Short mmCIF file of C-alpha atoms in Angstrom, two decimals:
data_model
loop_
_atom_site.label_atom_id
_atom_site.label_comp_id
_atom_site.label_asym_id
_atom_site.label_seq_id
_atom_site.Cartn_x
_atom_site.Cartn_y
_atom_site.Cartn_z
CA MET J 126 -27.57 3.78 -18.02
CA SER J 127 -26.20 2.48 -21.27
CA ARG J 128 -25.98 -1.17 -22.21
CA ARG J 129 -22.22 -0.96 -22.17
CA ILE J 130 -22.20 0.15 -18.53
CA LYS J 131 -24.60 -2.63 -17.60
CA ARG J 132 -22.29 -5.23 -19.04
CA ALA J 133 -19.53 -3.92 -16.82
CA LEU J 134 -21.58 -4.17 -13.63
CA PRO J 135 -21.32 -7.93 -13.03
CA LYS J 136 -17.54 -7.74 -13.22
CA SER J 137 -17.42 -4.93 -10.66
CA GLY J 138 -20.05 -6.58 -8.50
CA ALA J 139 -18.14 -9.83 -8.50
CA ARG J 140 -15.15 -8.08 -7.03
CA ALA J 141 -17.28 -6.42 -4.37
CA GLU J 142 -18.57 -9.80 -3.15
CA ARG J 143 -15.34 -11.75 -3.57
CA PRO J 144 -14.78 -14.06 -0.58
CA LYS J 145 -11.49 -14.83 1.11
CA GLY J 146 -8.84 -16.34 -1.11
CA ALA J 147 -8.96 -13.88 -3.99
CA ARG J 148 -7.51 -15.23 -7.17
CA VAL J 149 -4.03 -14.98 -8.54
CA GLU J 150 -4.25 -14.67 -12.32
CA ARG J 151 -1.51 -16.76 -13.80
CA SER J 152 -1.91 -16.53 -17.55
CA ARG J 153 -0.36 -13.88 -19.73
CA GLN J 154 -3.73 -13.36 -21.37
CA ASP J 155 -5.34 -12.57 -18.01
CA LYS J 156 -2.47 -10.28 -17.09
CA ASP J 157 -2.98 -8.30 -20.27
CA ARG J 158 -6.69 -8.12 -19.57
CA VAL J 159 -5.99 -6.41 -16.23
CA LYS J 160 -3.97 -3.75 -18.05
CA GLU J 161 -6.34 -3.25 -20.98
CA ARG J 162 -9.90 -2.46 -19.91
CA PRO J 163 -12.53 -1.15 -22.34
CA PRO J 164 -13.20 2.58 -22.16
CA LEU J 165 -16.46 3.68 -20.57
CA HIS J 166 -18.93 5.68 -22.66
CA ARG J 167 -21.81 7.67 -21.23
CA SER J 168 -25.31 7.16 -22.51
CA HIS J 169 -25.47 10.65 -24.03
CA GLY J 170 -22.41 9.98 -26.17
CA LYS J 171 -19.86 12.29 -24.53
CA PRO J 172 -16.76 10.31 -23.55
CA PRO J 173 -15.60 10.71 -19.94
CA ARG J 174 -12.31 12.29 -19.00
CA PHE J 175 -10.69 8.93 -18.32
CA ALA J 176 -11.80 7.30 -21.61
CA GLU J 177 -8.51 7.76 -23.45
CA PRO J 178 -6.48 4.54 -23.89
CA ARG J 179 -3.70 3.90 -21.48
CA ARG J 180 -0.08 4.11 -22.44
CA GLU J 181 1.62 0.75 -22.51
CA LYS J 182 3.91 0.16 -19.56
CA PRO J 183 7.32 -1.40 -20.15
CA ALA J 184 7.46 -5.16 -19.86
CA PRO J 185 8.43 -6.38 -16.40
CA SER J 186 12.05 -7.27 -15.90
CA ALA J 187 13.21 -10.82 -15.48
CA PRO J 188 12.70 -12.30 -12.02
CA VAL J 189 15.39 -11.36 -9.51
CA LYS J 190 17.24 -14.29 -8.04
CA ALA J 191 17.28 -14.36 -4.26
CA VAL J 192 20.69 -14.04 -2.63
CA ALA J 193 21.82 -17.36 -1.24
CA ASP J 194 22.05 -17.73 2.54
CA LEU J 195 25.58 -16.96 3.64
CA PRO J 196 27.32 -18.23 6.79
CA LEU J 197 27.74 -15.66 9.55
CA PRO J 198 31.21 -14.08 9.40
CA THR J 199 33.36 -14.87 12.44
CA LYS J 200 35.77 -12.09 11.50
CA VAL J 201 35.63 -8.84 9.56
CA GLN J 202 34.86 -9.36 5.88
CA THR J 203 34.18 -7.18 2.86
CA VAL J 204 31.43 -7.95 0.35
CA THR J 205 30.20 -6.25 -2.82
CA VAL J 206 26.60 -5.23 -3.46
CA THR J 207 25.17 -7.31 -6.33
CA ALA J 208 22.77 -6.19 -9.05
CA ASP J 209 19.95 -8.01 -7.25
CA GLU J 210 20.69 -5.99 -4.10
CA ASN J 211 20.79 -2.61 -5.85
CA ASN J 212 18.71 0.04 -4.01
CA MET J 213 18.18 -2.19 -0.96
CA ARG J 214 18.23 -0.55 2.46
CA VAL J 215 21.21 -1.40 4.65
CA ASP J 216 19.08 -3.23 7.22
CA ARG J 217 17.20 -5.19 4.54
CA PHE J 218 20.55 -6.09 2.94
CA LEU J 219 21.75 -7.63 6.20
CA GLU J 220 18.45 -9.41 6.80
CA ALA J 221 18.57 -10.92 3.30
CA ARG J 222 22.23 -11.98 3.55
CA PHE J 223 21.99 -13.34 7.07
CA PRO J 224 18.47 -14.64 7.85
CA GLY J 225 17.72 -14.71 11.55
CA LEU J 226 19.99 -11.78 12.42
CA SER J 227 18.04 -9.82 15.02
CA PHE J 228 16.80 -6.29 14.42
CA SER J 229 18.55 -5.05 17.58
CA HIS J 230 21.87 -6.56 16.48
CA ILE J 231 21.61 -4.89 13.07
CA GLN J 232 20.84 -1.52 14.64
CA ARG J 233 23.71 -1.88 17.08
CA ILE J 234 26.46 -2.59 14.53
CA VAL J 235 25.18 0.22 12.29
CA ARG J 236 24.89 2.71 15.15
CA LYS J 237 28.43 1.92 16.39
CA GLY J 238 29.84 2.37 12.89
CA GLU J 239 31.07 -1.22 12.71
CA LEU J 240 29.40 -1.60 9.31
CA ARG J 241 30.93 0.63 6.61
CA VAL J 242 29.82 1.41 3.06
CA ASP J 243 32.75 2.36 0.82
CA GLY J 244 34.70 3.10 4.01
CA LYS J 245 32.09 5.45 5.46
CA ARG J 246 29.55 5.12 8.26
CA ALA J 247 26.00 4.34 7.13
CA ASP J 248 22.49 4.59 8.44
CA SER J 249 20.26 1.52 8.50
CA LYS J 250 17.81 3.26 6.12
CA ASP J 251 20.47 4.24 3.55
CA ARG J 252 20.04 2.72 0.08
CA LEU J 253 22.87 0.64 -1.36
CA GLN J 254 24.09 0.78 -4.94
CA GLU J 255 25.44 -2.06 -7.06
CA GLY J 256 29.19 -2.37 -6.78
CA GLN J 257 29.54 -0.67 -3.39
CA SER J 258 31.92 -2.28 -0.91
CA ILE J 259 30.42 -3.27 2.46
CA ARG J 260 32.57 -3.92 5.52
CA ILE J 261 30.77 -6.44 7.75
CA PRO J 262 31.94 -7.07 11.32
CA PRO J 263 31.66 -10.44 13.09
CA LEU J 264 27.98 -11.23 13.56
CA ARG J 265 26.01 -13.18 16.13
CA LEU J 266 22.94 -15.10 15.09
CA ASP J 267 20.20 -15.23 17.68
CA THR J 268 19.09 -18.80 18.27
CA PRO J 269 15.59 -19.16 16.87
CA LYS J 270 12.98 -20.34 19.32
CA ALA J 271 12.17 -23.99 18.87
CA PRO J 272 8.72 -24.42 17.36
CA GLY J 273 6.26 -25.31 20.05
CA VAL J 274 2.76 -24.74 21.29
CA LEU J 275 1.63 -21.13 20.99
CA SER J 276 0.55 -19.35 24.12
CA GLU J 277 -3.11 -18.39 24.48
CA ALA J 278 -2.31 -14.78 23.52
CA GLN J 279 -0.27 -15.88 20.48
CA SER J 280 -3.06 -18.22 19.37
CA LYS J 281 -5.56 -15.34 19.54
CA THR J 282 -3.21 -13.14 17.52
CA LEU J 283 -2.77 -15.83 14.86
CA ALA J 284 -6.54 -16.32 14.70
CA ALA J 285 -7.01 -12.55 14.29
CA LEU J 286 -4.55 -12.51 11.38
CA LYS J 287 -6.33 -15.44 9.73
CA GLU J 288 -9.63 -13.62 10.12
CA MET J 289 -8.14 -10.58 8.36
CA THR J 290 -6.67 -12.63 5.49
CA LEU J 291 -8.02 -11.88 2.01
CA PHE J 292 -5.38 -13.87 0.13
CA GLU J 293 -2.46 -16.09 1.10
CA ASP J 294 0.02 -18.42 -0.59
CA ALA J 295 3.61 -19.50 0.13
CA ASP J 296 5.04 -16.06 -0.73
CA VAL J 297 2.37 -13.42 -0.24
CA LEU J 298 -0.22 -12.42 2.33
CA VAL J 299 -2.88 -9.73 1.79
CA LEU J 300 -4.65 -8.60 4.94
CA ASN J 301 -7.88 -6.68 5.34
CA LYS J 302 -6.58 -4.28 8.00
CA PRO J 303 -9.38 -2.94 10.19
CA ALA J 304 -9.69 0.79 10.83
CA GLY J 305 -8.03 1.74 14.11
CA LEU J 306 -5.24 -0.86 13.96
CA ALA J 307 -1.79 0.65 13.35
CA VAL J 308 0.53 -0.96 10.79
CA GLN J 309 3.71 -0.24 12.77
CA GLY J 310 4.58 0.77 16.30
CA GLY J 311 4.92 4.36 17.44
CA SER J 312 4.54 6.53 20.48
CA GLY J 313 1.91 4.97 22.72
CA THR J 314 1.14 2.17 20.23
CA THR J 315 1.29 -1.26 21.85
CA ARG J 316 -0.59 -3.37 19.29
CA HIS J 317 0.10 -3.17 15.56
CA VAL J 318 0.28 -5.42 12.50
CA ASP J 319 4.09 -5.65 12.48
CA GLN J 320 4.04 -6.91 16.05
CA MET J 321 1.23 -9.37 15.30
CA LEU J 322 3.28 -10.91 12.49
CA GLU J 323 5.78 -12.16 15.10
CA VAL J 324 3.57 -15.23 15.59
CA MET J 325 4.20 -16.20 11.96
CA ARG J 326 8.00 -16.58 12.23
CA ASP J 327 9.29 -19.60 10.32
CA ALA J 328 11.82 -22.24 11.35
CA LYS J 329 14.70 -19.91 10.37
CA GLY J 330 13.40 -17.18 12.62
CA GLN J 331 12.15 -14.98 9.77
CA LYS J 332 8.78 -13.30 10.05
CA PRO J 333 6.61 -11.90 7.22
CA ARG J 334 7.59 -8.37 6.16
CA LEU J 335 5.42 -5.34 5.49
CA VAL J 336 5.71 -4.21 1.88
CA HIS J 337 3.90 -0.87 2.23
CA ARG J 338 1.93 1.12 4.82
CA ILE J 339 -1.57 2.52 5.22
CA ASP J 340 -2.74 4.95 7.90
CA LYS J 341 -4.01 3.64 11.23
CA GLU J 342 -7.59 4.81 10.60
CA THR J 343 -7.61 3.62 6.96
CA ALA J 344 -9.10 0.16 6.45
CA GLY J 345 -8.41 -2.32 3.66
CA CYS J 346 -5.74 -4.10 1.64
CA LEU J 347 -2.32 -4.40 3.25
CA LEU J 348 0.36 -6.37 1.38
CA VAL J 349 2.82 -8.58 3.30
CA ALA J 350 5.74 -10.64 1.97
CA LYS J 351 6.18 -14.04 3.61
CA THR J 352 9.65 -14.64 2.14
CA ARG J 353 12.60 -12.37 1.40
CA PHE J 354 12.32 -13.48 -2.25
CA ALA J 355 8.79 -12.06 -2.35
CA ALA J 356 9.83 -8.95 -0.41
CA THR J 357 12.49 -8.10 -3.00
CA HIS J 358 10.04 -8.41 -5.90
CA LEU J 359 7.08 -6.69 -4.26
CA THR J 360 9.06 -3.69 -2.98
CA GLY J 361 10.57 -3.43 -6.47
CA ALA J 362 7.06 -3.34 -7.96
CA PHE J 363 6.16 -0.41 -5.70
CA ARG J 364 9.35 1.46 -6.60
CA SER J 365 8.73 0.95 -10.32
CA ARG J 366 5.03 1.87 -9.89
CA SER J 367 3.83 -1.36 -11.43
CA ALA J 368 1.59 -1.86 -8.39
CA ARG J 369 -1.89 -0.35 -8.74
CA LYS J 370 -3.93 0.71 -5.71
CA ILE J 371 -7.53 1.94 -5.64
CA TYR J 372 -9.15 3.61 -2.65
CA TRP J 373 -12.77 4.46 -1.88
CA ALA J 374 -13.76 7.48 0.19
CA LEU J 375 -16.81 9.46 1.23
CA VAL J 376 -16.19 13.20 0.91
CA ALA J 377 -18.02 16.40 1.74
CA GLY J 378 -19.68 17.98 -1.29
CA VAL J 379 -19.33 16.89 -4.91
CA PRO J 380 -16.01 17.53 -6.70
CA LYS J 381 -16.20 19.41 -10.01
CA PRO J 382 -15.22 18.20 -12.50
CA LYS J 383 -16.34 14.75 -11.46
CA GLN J 384 -13.12 13.19 -12.76
CA GLY J 385 -9.71 14.77 -12.51
CA ARG J 386 -6.05 14.77 -11.58
CA ILE J 387 -4.56 16.41 -8.50
CA SER J 388 -0.87 17.30 -8.73
CA THR J 389 0.86 19.15 -5.89
CA TYR J 390 3.98 19.13 -3.76
CA LEU J 391 3.57 17.94 -0.17
CA ALA J 392 5.80 18.65 2.81
CA LYS J 393 5.62 17.61 6.44
CA GLU J 394 4.56 20.27 8.92
CA GLU J 395 5.29 19.63 12.59
CA GLY J 396 2.81 21.08 15.07
CA GLU J 397 2.81 21.15 18.85
CA ASP J 398 0.50 18.17 19.13
CA ASP J 399 0.33 16.76 15.62
CA THR J 400 2.04 16.36 12.27
CA ILE J 401 0.27 16.97 8.97
CA MET J 402 1.21 17.22 5.30
CA ARG J 403 0.84 20.70 3.84
CA ILE J 404 0.64 21.81 0.22
CA ALA J 405 4.12 23.07 -0.67
CA ALA J 406 5.86 24.77 -3.56
CA HIS J 407 8.37 23.10 -5.84
CA GLY J 408 11.79 23.48 -4.25
CA ASP J 409 10.54 23.82 -0.67
CA GLU J 410 12.62 21.90 1.85
CA GLY J 411 11.31 18.36 2.21
CA ALA J 412 8.67 18.81 -0.51
CA SER J 413 7.80 15.78 -2.66
CA HIS J 414 5.66 15.65 -5.79
CA ALA J 415 2.34 13.86 -5.32
CA VAL J 416 -0.20 12.86 -7.99
CA THR J 417 -3.71 11.47 -7.46
CA TYR J 418 -6.52 10.67 -9.89
CA TYR J 419 -10.09 10.85 -8.59
CA ALA J 420 -13.53 9.98 -9.94
CA VAL J 421 -16.98 10.52 -8.46
CA VAL J 422 -18.86 7.21 -8.47
CA GLU J 423 -22.15 8.29 -6.88
CA THR J 424 -23.58 11.27 -4.95
CA ALA J 425 -26.02 11.76 -2.07
CA ALA J 426 -28.16 14.94 -2.33
CA GLN J 427 -25.15 16.96 -3.51
CA LYS J 428 -23.95 17.02 0.10
CA LEU J 429 -21.77 13.91 -0.04
CA ALA J 430 -19.95 12.02 -2.77
CA TRP J 431 -18.50 8.55 -3.01
CA VAL J 432 -15.19 8.99 -4.78
CA SER J 433 -12.70 6.46 -6.07
CA LEU J 434 -9.04 7.41 -5.83
CA LYS J 435 -5.94 6.15 -7.62
CA PRO J 436 -2.66 7.42 -6.14
CA VAL J 437 0.23 7.46 -8.61
CA THR J 438 2.74 8.36 -5.91
CA GLY J 439 2.68 7.12 -2.33
CA ARG J 440 3.24 10.12 -0.04
CA THR J 441 2.21 10.24 3.60
CA HIS J 442 -1.49 11.24 3.94
CA GLN J 443 -1.52 11.96 0.20
CA LEU J 444 -5.18 11.18 -0.48
CA ARG J 445 -6.39 12.93 2.66
CA ALA J 446 -4.37 16.08 1.98
CA HIS J 447 -5.30 16.13 -1.73
CA MET J 448 -9.04 15.85 -1.16
CA ALA J 449 -8.91 18.60 1.46
CA HIS J 450 -6.86 20.70 -0.98
CA ILE J 451 -9.63 20.65 -3.61
CA GLY J 452 -12.25 21.51 -0.97
CA HIS J 453 -13.73 18.04 -0.51
CA ALA J 454 -12.18 16.59 2.62
CA ILE J 455 -12.82 12.97 3.53
CA VAL J 456 -15.65 12.54 6.03
CA GLY J 457 -14.43 11.84 9.57
CA ASP J 458 -10.83 12.92 8.93
CA PRO J 459 -9.54 14.39 12.21
CA LYS J 460 -6.49 16.00 10.58
CA TYR J 461 -7.70 17.53 7.32
CA PHE J 462 -11.46 18.10 7.65
CA ASN J 463 -11.80 21.82 8.35
CA ARG J 464 -14.95 22.87 6.49
CA GLU J 465 -16.87 25.49 8.47
CA ASN J 466 -20.56 25.12 9.35
CA TRP J 467 -20.65 21.55 8.01
CA GLU J 468 -22.61 19.01 10.00
CA LEU J 469 -22.28 15.26 9.73
CA PRO J 470 -25.54 13.78 8.42
CA GLY J 471 -27.46 11.82 11.03
CA GLY J 472 -26.59 8.15 11.35
CA LEU J 473 -23.06 8.48 9.95
CA GLN J 474 -20.19 7.74 12.31
CA ASN J 475 -17.54 10.41 12.75
CA ARG J 476 -14.72 8.10 11.64
CA LEU J 477 -12.38 8.30 8.66
CA HIS J 478 -14.28 7.09 5.58
CA LEU J 479 -11.28 5.83 3.60
CA LEU J 480 -10.78 2.27 2.34
CA ALA J 481 -7.80 0.72 0.56
CA ARG J 482 -10.29 -1.00 -1.73
CA ARG J 483 -8.14 -2.93 -4.19
CA ILE J 484 -4.54 -3.82 -4.97
CA VAL J 485 -3.24 -5.23 -8.26
CA ILE J 486 0.43 -6.19 -8.40
CA PRO J 487 2.62 -8.69 -10.29
CA HIS J 488 3.11 -11.90 -8.32
CA PRO J 489 6.79 -12.66 -7.56
CA ARG J 490 6.52 -16.01 -9.36
CA GLY J 491 4.41 -14.86 -12.30
CA GLY J 492 0.85 -13.81 -12.90
CA VAL J 493 -1.01 -11.04 -11.08
CA ILE J 494 -2.33 -10.66 -7.55
CA ASP J 495 -5.71 -8.89 -7.67
CA VAL J 496 -7.41 -8.51 -4.28
CA THR J 497 -10.43 -6.48 -3.17
CA ALA J 498 -11.40 -5.55 0.40
CA PRO J 499 -15.01 -5.11 1.58
CA LEU J 500 -16.26 -1.92 3.18
CA PRO J 501 -15.45 -1.72 6.91
CA PRO J 502 -18.52 -1.70 9.21
CA HIS J 503 -18.72 2.09 9.69
CA MET J 504 -18.49 2.72 5.93
CA GLN J 505 -20.97 -0.05 5.14
CA GLN J 506 -23.39 1.63 7.54
CA SER J 507 -22.94 4.94 5.69
CA TRP J 508 -23.38 3.30 2.27
CA ASN J 509 -26.61 1.67 3.51
CA LEU J 510 -27.97 4.92 4.97
CA LEU J 511 -27.18 6.88 1.81
CA GLY J 512 -28.41 4.19 -0.58
CA LEU J 513 -25.04 3.85 -2.34
CA ASP J 514 -24.64 0.74 -4.51
CA THR J 515 -21.24 -0.98 -4.22
CA SER J 516 -21.83 -2.81 -7.51
CA ARG J 517 -21.72 0.40 -9.56
CA PHE J 518 -19.04 0.65 -12.24
CA ASP J 519 -15.97 2.43 -10.89
CA PRO J 520 -14.77 4.99 -13.50
CA ILE J 521 -11.30 5.15 -11.89
CA GLU J 522 -10.68 1.88 -13.78
CA ASN J 523 -9.94 4.00 -16.87
CA ALA J 524 -7.70 6.58 -15.21
CA PRO J 525 -4.10 6.77 -16.48
CA GLU J 526 -1.36 4.97 -14.58
CA GLU J 527 0.94 7.99 -14.32
#
C-alpha cells in the first residue's frame, strides 16, 4: 500500500466509526473539500479508472423561500403556481399551502375532480408548472390533536426512531433504517417508517416527510425533512442530482474490471407473485435510463467481493438489477440472485447484503449534510467472518458524479 493511500485511511476510518450526531459542514471551504477529493494512485504507478478529476457542478441556486401559510378558502378560489412551487406534486402543493390539511381530504377533492389545473382534472401525483392556474374548492382543516402524553405504544415508537437517528436538527432527520423495515406502507405492511413518523407531528399537525426511499431489505441512511421548507430544498437536491449517495454491497464473484460504469435501461416487469426490474431497450414502454458506478474495495478468495456503489440515477431496484446484470448479484437478494450451483459460504446469513452507507447533500440553510451509517448486524457478521476491513479507502470516492 502506498503512503498516499495510508494517509487517506484515517479519514475513511473516522467516518466508519462516527457516532450519532454526524456533522453538518457549514463553511464554504469545507463544502468545496467534499466536492474536491485528491485522486487515488496505486503503488505500482498506474492510475485507477476513477482517478480523473471531476467536472465542476454548477453552483447551487439561491435558497427557495417557503410559501407563506394561507387561510383555508371558504369558497372556490383560483391561485397561480409560483416559481418556488414549480415541479411540485399536486398533493405536496396543497400540503405546503394549507398545513394540516389531511391526506384523505386531499385525495378526496382530487379524486372527485373538485381541484382543477388549467381547467382540467388532475391526479395527486401530477407535477405543477409555474404559471398554471389552480382551482381550489372550499377546504376543511382537520383539528390537530392537542399535545398530550403519548401512549405506551407511541412512546416505544418515538424511542425506536431516536435509536435509529444518525443526525437531527430543526429541519432534517437522517435515520439508520434497519433491514426488514419498510419505508412506506403496502400490501400486508402494517409497520413502516412513514407510519412511525406520525408520533413526531408538530403543533400544526404536520409530520416529518420522507425525501427518498430505500428498499425494505436495504439498511442504512434514510433522509427525512422535518419542515416543508426543508422538504422543498431536499427534494430539489435529489431532482438536480446534487445529492450524493454511496452504497456498500457484498456480491458473488469479483467484477472485472474492478471499477466501472453500468448504463442500461430498466423497465418494470409484473409477474404472478412478484415485480422485478428487467434490462430493457431504449424506447421500450416504461423504460428509464439508469447509471451506476461501482468499485471493488476488497475480495475474499475470489468468491466474494465487497463493492462500493454510486447510483447517478435513482430507479427502483437499480443497484440490485445492475449487479445481477453484470453477473455479480448481491448476496442474499431474493429477487435478482439467480447464479446456478452457487452456495452461500458457511456462517453468512442469507439476507440482502446492501447498505445505504453514506449520504452527502446540501443543507437547506447552508453547508453540507454528510452522514454515514454503520454496517447492519448481518453484514457486520459477514465482514468479520471474511476478514474485511471497514477502514479501507473506498475508491468510489473518485467516481464521476454523472
